[in-house]
mmCIF file of C-alpha atoms in Angstrom:
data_model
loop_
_atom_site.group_PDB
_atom_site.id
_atom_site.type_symbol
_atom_site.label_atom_id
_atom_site.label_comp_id
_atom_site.label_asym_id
_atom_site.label_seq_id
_atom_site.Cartn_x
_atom_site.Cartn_y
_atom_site.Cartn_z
ATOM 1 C CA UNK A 1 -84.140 17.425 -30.018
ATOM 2 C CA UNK A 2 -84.584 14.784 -33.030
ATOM 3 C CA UNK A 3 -87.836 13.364 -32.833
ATOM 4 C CA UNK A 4 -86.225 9.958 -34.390
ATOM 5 C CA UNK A 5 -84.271 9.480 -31.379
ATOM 6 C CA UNK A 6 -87.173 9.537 -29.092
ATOM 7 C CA UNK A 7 -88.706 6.997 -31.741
ATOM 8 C CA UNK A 8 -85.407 5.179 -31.044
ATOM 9 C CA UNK A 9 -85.622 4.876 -27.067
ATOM 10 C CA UNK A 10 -89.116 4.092 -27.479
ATOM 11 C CA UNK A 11 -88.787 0.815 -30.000
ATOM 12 C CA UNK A 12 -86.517 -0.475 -27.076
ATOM 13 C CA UNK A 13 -89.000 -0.034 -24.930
ATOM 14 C CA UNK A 14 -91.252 -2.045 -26.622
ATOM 15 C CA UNK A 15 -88.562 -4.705 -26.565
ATOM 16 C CA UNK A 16 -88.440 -4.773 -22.766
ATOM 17 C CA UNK A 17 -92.377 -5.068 -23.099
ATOM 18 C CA UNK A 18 -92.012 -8.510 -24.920
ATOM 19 C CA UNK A 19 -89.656 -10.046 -22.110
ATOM 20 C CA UNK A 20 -92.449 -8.686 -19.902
ATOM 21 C CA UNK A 21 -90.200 -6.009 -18.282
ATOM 22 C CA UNK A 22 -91.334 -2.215 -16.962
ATOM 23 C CA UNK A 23 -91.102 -0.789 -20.180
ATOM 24 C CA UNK A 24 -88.725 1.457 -20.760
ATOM 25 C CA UNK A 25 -85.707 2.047 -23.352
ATOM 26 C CA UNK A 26 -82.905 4.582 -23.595
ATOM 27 C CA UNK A 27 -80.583 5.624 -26.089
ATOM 28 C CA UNK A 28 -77.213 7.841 -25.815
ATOM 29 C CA UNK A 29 -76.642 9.745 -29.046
ATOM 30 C CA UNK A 30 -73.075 11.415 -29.977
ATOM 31 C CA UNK A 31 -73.160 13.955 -32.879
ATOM 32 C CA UNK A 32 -76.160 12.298 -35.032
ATOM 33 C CA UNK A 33 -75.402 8.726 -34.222
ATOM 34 C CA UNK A 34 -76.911 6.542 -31.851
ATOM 35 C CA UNK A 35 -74.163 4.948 -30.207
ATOM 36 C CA UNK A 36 -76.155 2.926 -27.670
ATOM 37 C CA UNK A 37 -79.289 1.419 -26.835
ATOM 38 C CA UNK A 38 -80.724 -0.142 -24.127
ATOM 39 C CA UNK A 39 -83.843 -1.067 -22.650
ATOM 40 C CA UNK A 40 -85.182 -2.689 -19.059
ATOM 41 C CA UNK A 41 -84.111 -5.935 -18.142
ATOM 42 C CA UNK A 42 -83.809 -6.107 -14.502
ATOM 43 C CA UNK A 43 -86.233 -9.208 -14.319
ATOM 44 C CA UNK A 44 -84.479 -10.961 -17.349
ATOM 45 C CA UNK A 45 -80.476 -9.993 -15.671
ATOM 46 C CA UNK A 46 -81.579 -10.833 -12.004
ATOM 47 C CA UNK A 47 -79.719 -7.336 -11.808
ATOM 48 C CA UNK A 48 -81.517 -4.071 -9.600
ATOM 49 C CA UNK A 49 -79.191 -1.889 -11.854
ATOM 50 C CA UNK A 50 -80.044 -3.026 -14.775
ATOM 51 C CA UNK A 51 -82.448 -0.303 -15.775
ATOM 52 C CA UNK A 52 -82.552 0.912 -19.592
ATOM 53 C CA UNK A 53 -80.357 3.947 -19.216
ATOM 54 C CA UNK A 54 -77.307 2.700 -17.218
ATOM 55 C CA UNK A 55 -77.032 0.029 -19.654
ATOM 56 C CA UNK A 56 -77.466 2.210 -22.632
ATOM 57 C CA UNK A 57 -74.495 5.007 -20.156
ATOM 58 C CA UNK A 58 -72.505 1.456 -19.406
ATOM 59 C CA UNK A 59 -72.468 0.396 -23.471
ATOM 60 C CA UNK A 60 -71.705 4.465 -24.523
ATOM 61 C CA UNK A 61 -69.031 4.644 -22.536
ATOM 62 C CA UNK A 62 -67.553 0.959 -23.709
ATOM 63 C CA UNK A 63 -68.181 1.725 -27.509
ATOM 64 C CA UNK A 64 -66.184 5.421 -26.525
ATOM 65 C CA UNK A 65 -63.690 3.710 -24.777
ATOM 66 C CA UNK A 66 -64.263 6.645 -21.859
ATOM 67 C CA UNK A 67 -66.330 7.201 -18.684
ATOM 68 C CA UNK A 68 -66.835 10.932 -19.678
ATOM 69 C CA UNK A 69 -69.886 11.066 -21.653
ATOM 70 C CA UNK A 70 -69.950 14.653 -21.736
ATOM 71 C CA UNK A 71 -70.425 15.229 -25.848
ATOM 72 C CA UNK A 72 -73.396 12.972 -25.505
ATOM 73 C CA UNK A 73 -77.272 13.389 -25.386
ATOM 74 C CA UNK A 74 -79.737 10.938 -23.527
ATOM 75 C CA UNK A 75 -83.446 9.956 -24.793
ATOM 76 C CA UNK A 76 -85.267 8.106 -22.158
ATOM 77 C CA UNK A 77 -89.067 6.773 -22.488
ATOM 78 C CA UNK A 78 -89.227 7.595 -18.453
ATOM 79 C CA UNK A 79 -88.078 10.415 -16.423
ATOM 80 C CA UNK A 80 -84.740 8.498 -14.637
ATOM 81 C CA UNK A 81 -85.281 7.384 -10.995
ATOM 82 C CA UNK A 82 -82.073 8.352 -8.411
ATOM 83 C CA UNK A 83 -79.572 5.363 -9.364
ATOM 84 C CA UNK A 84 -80.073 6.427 -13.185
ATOM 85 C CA UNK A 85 -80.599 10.417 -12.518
ATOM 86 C CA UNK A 86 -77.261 9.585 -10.186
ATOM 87 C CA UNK A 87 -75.774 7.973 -13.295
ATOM 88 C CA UNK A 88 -76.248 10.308 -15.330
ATOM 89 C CA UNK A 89 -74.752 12.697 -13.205
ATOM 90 C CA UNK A 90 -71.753 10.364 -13.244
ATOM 91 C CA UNK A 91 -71.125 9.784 -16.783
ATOM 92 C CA UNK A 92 -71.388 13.993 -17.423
ATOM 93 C CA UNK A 93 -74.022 13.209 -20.621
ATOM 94 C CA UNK A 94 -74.979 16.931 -21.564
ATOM 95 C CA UNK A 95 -78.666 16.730 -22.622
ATOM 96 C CA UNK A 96 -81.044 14.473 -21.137
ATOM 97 C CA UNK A 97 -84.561 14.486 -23.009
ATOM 98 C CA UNK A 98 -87.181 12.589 -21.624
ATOM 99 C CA UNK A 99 -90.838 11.123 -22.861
ATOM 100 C CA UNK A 100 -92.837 10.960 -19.680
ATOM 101 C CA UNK A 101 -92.991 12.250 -16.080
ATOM 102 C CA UNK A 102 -92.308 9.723 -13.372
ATOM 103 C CA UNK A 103 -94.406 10.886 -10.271
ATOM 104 C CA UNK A 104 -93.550 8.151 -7.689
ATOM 105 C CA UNK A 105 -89.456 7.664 -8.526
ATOM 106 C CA UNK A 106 -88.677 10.544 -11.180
ATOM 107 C CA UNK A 107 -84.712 12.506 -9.848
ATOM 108 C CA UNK A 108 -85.404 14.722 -12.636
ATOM 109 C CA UNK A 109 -87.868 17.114 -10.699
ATOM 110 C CA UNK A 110 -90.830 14.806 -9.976
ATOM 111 C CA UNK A 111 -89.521 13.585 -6.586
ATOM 112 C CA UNK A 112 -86.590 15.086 -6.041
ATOM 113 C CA UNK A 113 -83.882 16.731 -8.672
ATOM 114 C CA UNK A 114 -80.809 15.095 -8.737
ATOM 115 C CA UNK A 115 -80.165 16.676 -11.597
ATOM 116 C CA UNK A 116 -80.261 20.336 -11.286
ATOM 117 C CA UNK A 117 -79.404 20.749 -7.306
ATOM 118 C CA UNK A 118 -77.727 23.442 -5.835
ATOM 119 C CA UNK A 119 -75.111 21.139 -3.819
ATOM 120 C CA UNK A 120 -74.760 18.752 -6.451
ATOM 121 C CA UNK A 121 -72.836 18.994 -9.902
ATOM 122 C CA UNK A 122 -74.319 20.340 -13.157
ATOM 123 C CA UNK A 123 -73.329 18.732 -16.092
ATOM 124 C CA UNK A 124 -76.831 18.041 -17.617
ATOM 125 C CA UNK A 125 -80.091 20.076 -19.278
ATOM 126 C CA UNK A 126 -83.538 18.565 -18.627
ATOM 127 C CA UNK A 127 -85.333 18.838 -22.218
ATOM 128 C CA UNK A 128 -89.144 17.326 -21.809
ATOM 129 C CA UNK A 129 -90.330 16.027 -25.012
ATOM 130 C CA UNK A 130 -93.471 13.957 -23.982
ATOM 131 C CA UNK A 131 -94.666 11.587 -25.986
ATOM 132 C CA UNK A 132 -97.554 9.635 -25.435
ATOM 133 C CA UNK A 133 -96.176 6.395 -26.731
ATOM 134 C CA UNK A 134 -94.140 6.585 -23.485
ATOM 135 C CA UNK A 135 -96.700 7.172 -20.797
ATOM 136 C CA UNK A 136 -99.512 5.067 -22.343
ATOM 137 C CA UNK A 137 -96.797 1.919 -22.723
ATOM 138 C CA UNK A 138 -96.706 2.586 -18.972
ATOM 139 C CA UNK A 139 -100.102 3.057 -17.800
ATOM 140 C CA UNK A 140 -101.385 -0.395 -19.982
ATOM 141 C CA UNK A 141 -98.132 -2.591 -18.488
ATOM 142 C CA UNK A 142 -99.542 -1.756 -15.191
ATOM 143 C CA UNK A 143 -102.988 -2.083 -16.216
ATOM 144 C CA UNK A 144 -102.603 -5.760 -17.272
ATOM 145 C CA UNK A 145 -100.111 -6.882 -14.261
ATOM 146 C CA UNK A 146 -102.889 -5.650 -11.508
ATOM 147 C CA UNK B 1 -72.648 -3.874 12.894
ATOM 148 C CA UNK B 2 -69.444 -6.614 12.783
ATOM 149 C CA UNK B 3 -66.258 -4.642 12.999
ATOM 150 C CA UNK B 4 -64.422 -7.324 10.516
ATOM 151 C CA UNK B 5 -67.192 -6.370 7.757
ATOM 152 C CA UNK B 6 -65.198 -2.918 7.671
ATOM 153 C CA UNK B 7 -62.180 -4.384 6.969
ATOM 154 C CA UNK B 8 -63.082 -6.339 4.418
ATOM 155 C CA UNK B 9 -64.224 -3.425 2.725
ATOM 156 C CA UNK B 10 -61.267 -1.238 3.472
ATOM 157 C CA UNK B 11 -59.302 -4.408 2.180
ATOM 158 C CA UNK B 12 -61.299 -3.660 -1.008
ATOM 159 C CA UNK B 13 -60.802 0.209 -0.642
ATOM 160 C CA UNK B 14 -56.699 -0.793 -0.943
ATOM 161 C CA UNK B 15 -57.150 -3.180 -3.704
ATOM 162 C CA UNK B 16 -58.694 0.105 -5.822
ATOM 163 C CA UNK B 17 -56.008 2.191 -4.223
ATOM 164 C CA UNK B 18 -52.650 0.096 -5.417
ATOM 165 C CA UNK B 19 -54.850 0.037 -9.188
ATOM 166 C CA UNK B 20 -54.917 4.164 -8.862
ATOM 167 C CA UNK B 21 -58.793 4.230 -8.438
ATOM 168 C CA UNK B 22 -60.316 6.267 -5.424
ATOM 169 C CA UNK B 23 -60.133 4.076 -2.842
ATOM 170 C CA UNK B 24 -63.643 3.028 -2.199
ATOM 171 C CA UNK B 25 -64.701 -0.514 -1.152
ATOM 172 C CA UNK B 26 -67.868 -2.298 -0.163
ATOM 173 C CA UNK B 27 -68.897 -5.834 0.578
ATOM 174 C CA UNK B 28 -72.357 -7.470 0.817
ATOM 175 C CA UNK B 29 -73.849 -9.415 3.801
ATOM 176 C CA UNK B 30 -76.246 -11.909 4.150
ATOM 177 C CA UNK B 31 -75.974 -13.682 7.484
ATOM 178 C CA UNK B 32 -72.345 -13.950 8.594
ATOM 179 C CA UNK B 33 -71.133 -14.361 5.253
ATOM 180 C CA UNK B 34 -69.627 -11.454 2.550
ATOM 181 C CA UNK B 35 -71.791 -12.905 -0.446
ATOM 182 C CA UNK B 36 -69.730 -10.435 -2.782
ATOM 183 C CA UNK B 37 -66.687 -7.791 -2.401
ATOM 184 C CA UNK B 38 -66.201 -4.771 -4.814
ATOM 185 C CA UNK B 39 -63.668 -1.773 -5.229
ATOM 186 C CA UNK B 40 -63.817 1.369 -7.523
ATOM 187 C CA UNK B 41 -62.959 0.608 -10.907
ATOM 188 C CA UNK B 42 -63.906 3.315 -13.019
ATOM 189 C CA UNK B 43 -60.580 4.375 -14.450
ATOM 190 C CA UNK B 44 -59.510 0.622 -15.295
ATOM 191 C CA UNK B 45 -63.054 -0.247 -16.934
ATOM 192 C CA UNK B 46 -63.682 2.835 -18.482
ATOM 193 C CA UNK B 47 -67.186 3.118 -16.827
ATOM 194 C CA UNK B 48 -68.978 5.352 -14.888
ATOM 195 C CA UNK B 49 -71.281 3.213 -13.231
ATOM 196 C CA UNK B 50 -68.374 0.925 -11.920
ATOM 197 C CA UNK B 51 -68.266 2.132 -8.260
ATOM 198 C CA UNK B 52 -67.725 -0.077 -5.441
ATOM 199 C CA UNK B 53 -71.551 -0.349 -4.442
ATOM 200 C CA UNK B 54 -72.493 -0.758 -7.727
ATOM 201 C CA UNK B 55 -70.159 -3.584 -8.647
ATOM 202 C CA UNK B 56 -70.989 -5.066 -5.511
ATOM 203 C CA UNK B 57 -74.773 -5.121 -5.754
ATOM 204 C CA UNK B 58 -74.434 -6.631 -8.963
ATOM 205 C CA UNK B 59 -72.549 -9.505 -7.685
ATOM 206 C CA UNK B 60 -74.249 -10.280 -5.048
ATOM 207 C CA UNK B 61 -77.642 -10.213 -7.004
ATOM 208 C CA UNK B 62 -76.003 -12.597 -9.881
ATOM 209 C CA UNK B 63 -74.860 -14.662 -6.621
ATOM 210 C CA UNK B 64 -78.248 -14.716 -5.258
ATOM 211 C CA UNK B 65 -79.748 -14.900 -8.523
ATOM 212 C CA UNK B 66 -82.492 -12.131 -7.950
ATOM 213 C CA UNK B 67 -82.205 -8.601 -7.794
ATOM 214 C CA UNK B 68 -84.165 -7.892 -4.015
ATOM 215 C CA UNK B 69 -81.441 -7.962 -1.689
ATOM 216 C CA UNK B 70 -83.933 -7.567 1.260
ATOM 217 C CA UNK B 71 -81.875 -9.859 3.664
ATOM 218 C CA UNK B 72 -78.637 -8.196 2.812
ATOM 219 C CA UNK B 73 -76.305 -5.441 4.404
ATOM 220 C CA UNK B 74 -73.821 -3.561 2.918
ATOM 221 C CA UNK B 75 -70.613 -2.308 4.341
ATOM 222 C CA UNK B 76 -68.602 0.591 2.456
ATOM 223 C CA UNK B 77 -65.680 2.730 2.975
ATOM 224 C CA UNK B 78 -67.534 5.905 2.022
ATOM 225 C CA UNK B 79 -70.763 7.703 1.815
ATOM 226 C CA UNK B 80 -72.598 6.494 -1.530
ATOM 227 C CA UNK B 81 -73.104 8.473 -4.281
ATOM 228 C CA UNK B 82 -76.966 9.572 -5.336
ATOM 229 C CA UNK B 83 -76.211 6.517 -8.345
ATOM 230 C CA UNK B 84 -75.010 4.296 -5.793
ATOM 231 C CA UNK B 85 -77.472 5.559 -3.027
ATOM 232 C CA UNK B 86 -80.195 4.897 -5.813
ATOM 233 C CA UNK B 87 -78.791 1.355 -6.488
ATOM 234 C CA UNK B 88 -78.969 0.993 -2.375
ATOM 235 C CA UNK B 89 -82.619 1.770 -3.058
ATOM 236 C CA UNK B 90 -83.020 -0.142 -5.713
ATOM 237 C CA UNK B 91 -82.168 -3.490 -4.627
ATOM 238 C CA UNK B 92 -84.100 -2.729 -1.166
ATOM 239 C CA UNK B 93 -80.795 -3.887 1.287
ATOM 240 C CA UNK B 94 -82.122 -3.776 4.801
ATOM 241 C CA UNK B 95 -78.810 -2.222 6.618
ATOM 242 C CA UNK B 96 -75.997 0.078 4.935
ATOM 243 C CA UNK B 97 -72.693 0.713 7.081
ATOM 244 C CA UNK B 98 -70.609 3.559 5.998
ATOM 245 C CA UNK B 99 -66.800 4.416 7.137
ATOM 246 C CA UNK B 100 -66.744 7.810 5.982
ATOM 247 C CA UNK B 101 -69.475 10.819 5.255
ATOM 248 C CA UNK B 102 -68.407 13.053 1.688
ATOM 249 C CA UNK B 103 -69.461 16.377 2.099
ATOM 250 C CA UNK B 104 -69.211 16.909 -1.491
ATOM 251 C CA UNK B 105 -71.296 14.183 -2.900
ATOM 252 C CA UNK B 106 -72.525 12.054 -0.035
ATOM 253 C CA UNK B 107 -76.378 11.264 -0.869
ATOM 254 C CA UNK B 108 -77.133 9.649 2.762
ATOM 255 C CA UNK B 109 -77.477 12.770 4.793
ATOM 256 C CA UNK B 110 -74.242 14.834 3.659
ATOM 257 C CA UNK B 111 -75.461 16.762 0.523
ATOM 258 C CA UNK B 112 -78.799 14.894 0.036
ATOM 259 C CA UNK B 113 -80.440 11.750 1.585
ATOM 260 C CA UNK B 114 -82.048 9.509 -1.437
ATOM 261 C CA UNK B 115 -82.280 6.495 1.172
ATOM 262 C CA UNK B 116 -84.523 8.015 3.910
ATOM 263 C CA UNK B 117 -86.407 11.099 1.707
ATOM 264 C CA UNK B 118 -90.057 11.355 2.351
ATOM 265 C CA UNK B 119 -91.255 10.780 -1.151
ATOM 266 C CA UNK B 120 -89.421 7.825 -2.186
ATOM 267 C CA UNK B 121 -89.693 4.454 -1.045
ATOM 268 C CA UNK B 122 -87.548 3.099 2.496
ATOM 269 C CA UNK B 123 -85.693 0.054 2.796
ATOM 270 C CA UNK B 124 -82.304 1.229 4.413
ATOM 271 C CA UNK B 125 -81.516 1.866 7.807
ATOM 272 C CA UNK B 126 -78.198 4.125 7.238
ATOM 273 C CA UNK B 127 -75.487 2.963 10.436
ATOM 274 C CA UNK B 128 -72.496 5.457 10.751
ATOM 275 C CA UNK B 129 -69.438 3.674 11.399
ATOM 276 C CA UNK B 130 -66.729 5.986 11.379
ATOM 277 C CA UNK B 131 -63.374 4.362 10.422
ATOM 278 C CA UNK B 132 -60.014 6.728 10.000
ATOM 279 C CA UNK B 133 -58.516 4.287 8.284
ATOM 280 C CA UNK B 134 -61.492 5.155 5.459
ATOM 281 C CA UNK B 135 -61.035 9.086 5.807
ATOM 282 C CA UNK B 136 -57.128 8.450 5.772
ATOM 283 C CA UNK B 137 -57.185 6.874 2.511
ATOM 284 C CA UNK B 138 -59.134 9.493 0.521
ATOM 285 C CA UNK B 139 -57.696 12.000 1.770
ATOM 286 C CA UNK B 140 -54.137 10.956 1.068
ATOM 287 C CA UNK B 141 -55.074 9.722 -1.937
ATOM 288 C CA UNK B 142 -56.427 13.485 -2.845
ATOM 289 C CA UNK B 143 -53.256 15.023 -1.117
ATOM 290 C CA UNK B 144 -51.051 12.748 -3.347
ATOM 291 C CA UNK B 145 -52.840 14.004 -6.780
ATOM 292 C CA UNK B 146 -52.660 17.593 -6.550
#
């Protein structure tokens, strides 16, 4: 865990914040680079997929020239709901670290665990490394929209 | 359920086939009409996220030109994926058709069911429309790579 990263996912998030999407950002990290970043922009793209971390898996695995993502880590701002979690899955990304609990949509235990089921493959560890940046970014975008 | 939906996708499904992708296709519905028409194409784009539902949502979202694809079906050669099932969700199509179950991955029913689970959110009636021509493919395809 590198606290900077975390810092990393969540200055995209803020990003997504200004275009006045859910905010939430995502970066994949190989070795001690960031080699993608990504936050929300479903709203902006007209796009259901286009949530923060399967752009940030979609622009990893461009930049590596590979779909296998498996020597790369994940920071998230949210736990990942099941396309993402699912995505994850997918792309074989080793460490998944994540800044806040998502209790209506989270995959990564909240809800369901798409990550760590029995019938399912294993390629990725759950690391929680809350932050509040991540949860109060949440709670005040929701806040102001009611 | 129209029977010539099915084909298109299986049309799809050989498309990925004769580029050496698993042969997996899907189409979108709204009315009578496919609105957009997808195969696998992982291995030629390099991305994990590039599976027929996916690729297929996304078009027919950018076609539409909004992500809720309340009014639309989807027809597809195989069970979806959680990422794909979680796309399904996602973009909140009424009616999803499916040719073939997996029993290794199959996230509507066969190993998990993301689109009717308790704790997440419904907008998919799953329709079981068993095709061999669907099973046939896969598992030649399979029987071929070993």
């Amino acid at each position: 865990m590198n606290e900077d990263f975390m810092l990393e996912a969540i200055h995209e998030a803020e990003i997504a914040l200004l275009l006045k999407e859910v905010p939430v950002g995502a970066v994949v990290v190989k070795g001690n680079t960031v080699i993608a970043r990504a936050h929300n922009l479903r709203e902006t793209l007209n796009d259901p997929t286009a949530h923060a971390e399967m752009l940030a898996i979609r622009k990893a695995a461009a930049f590596l020239q590979s779909w296998r993502l498996n020597e790369c880590s994940m920071y998230v701002t949210l736990e990942p709901c099941p396309m993402c979690a699912g995505a994850i899955l997918q792309s074989r990304i080793s460490n998944l670290y994540i800044g806040t609990f998502d209790p209506t949509a989270g995959a990564c235990g909240s809800v369901i665990n798409i990550l760590q089921s029995d019938s399912l493959n294993h390629w990725t560890r759950i690391h929680w490394n809350y932050n509040n940046k991540c949860s109060n970014m949440l709670s005040n975008f929701f806040k102001n929209r009611r």
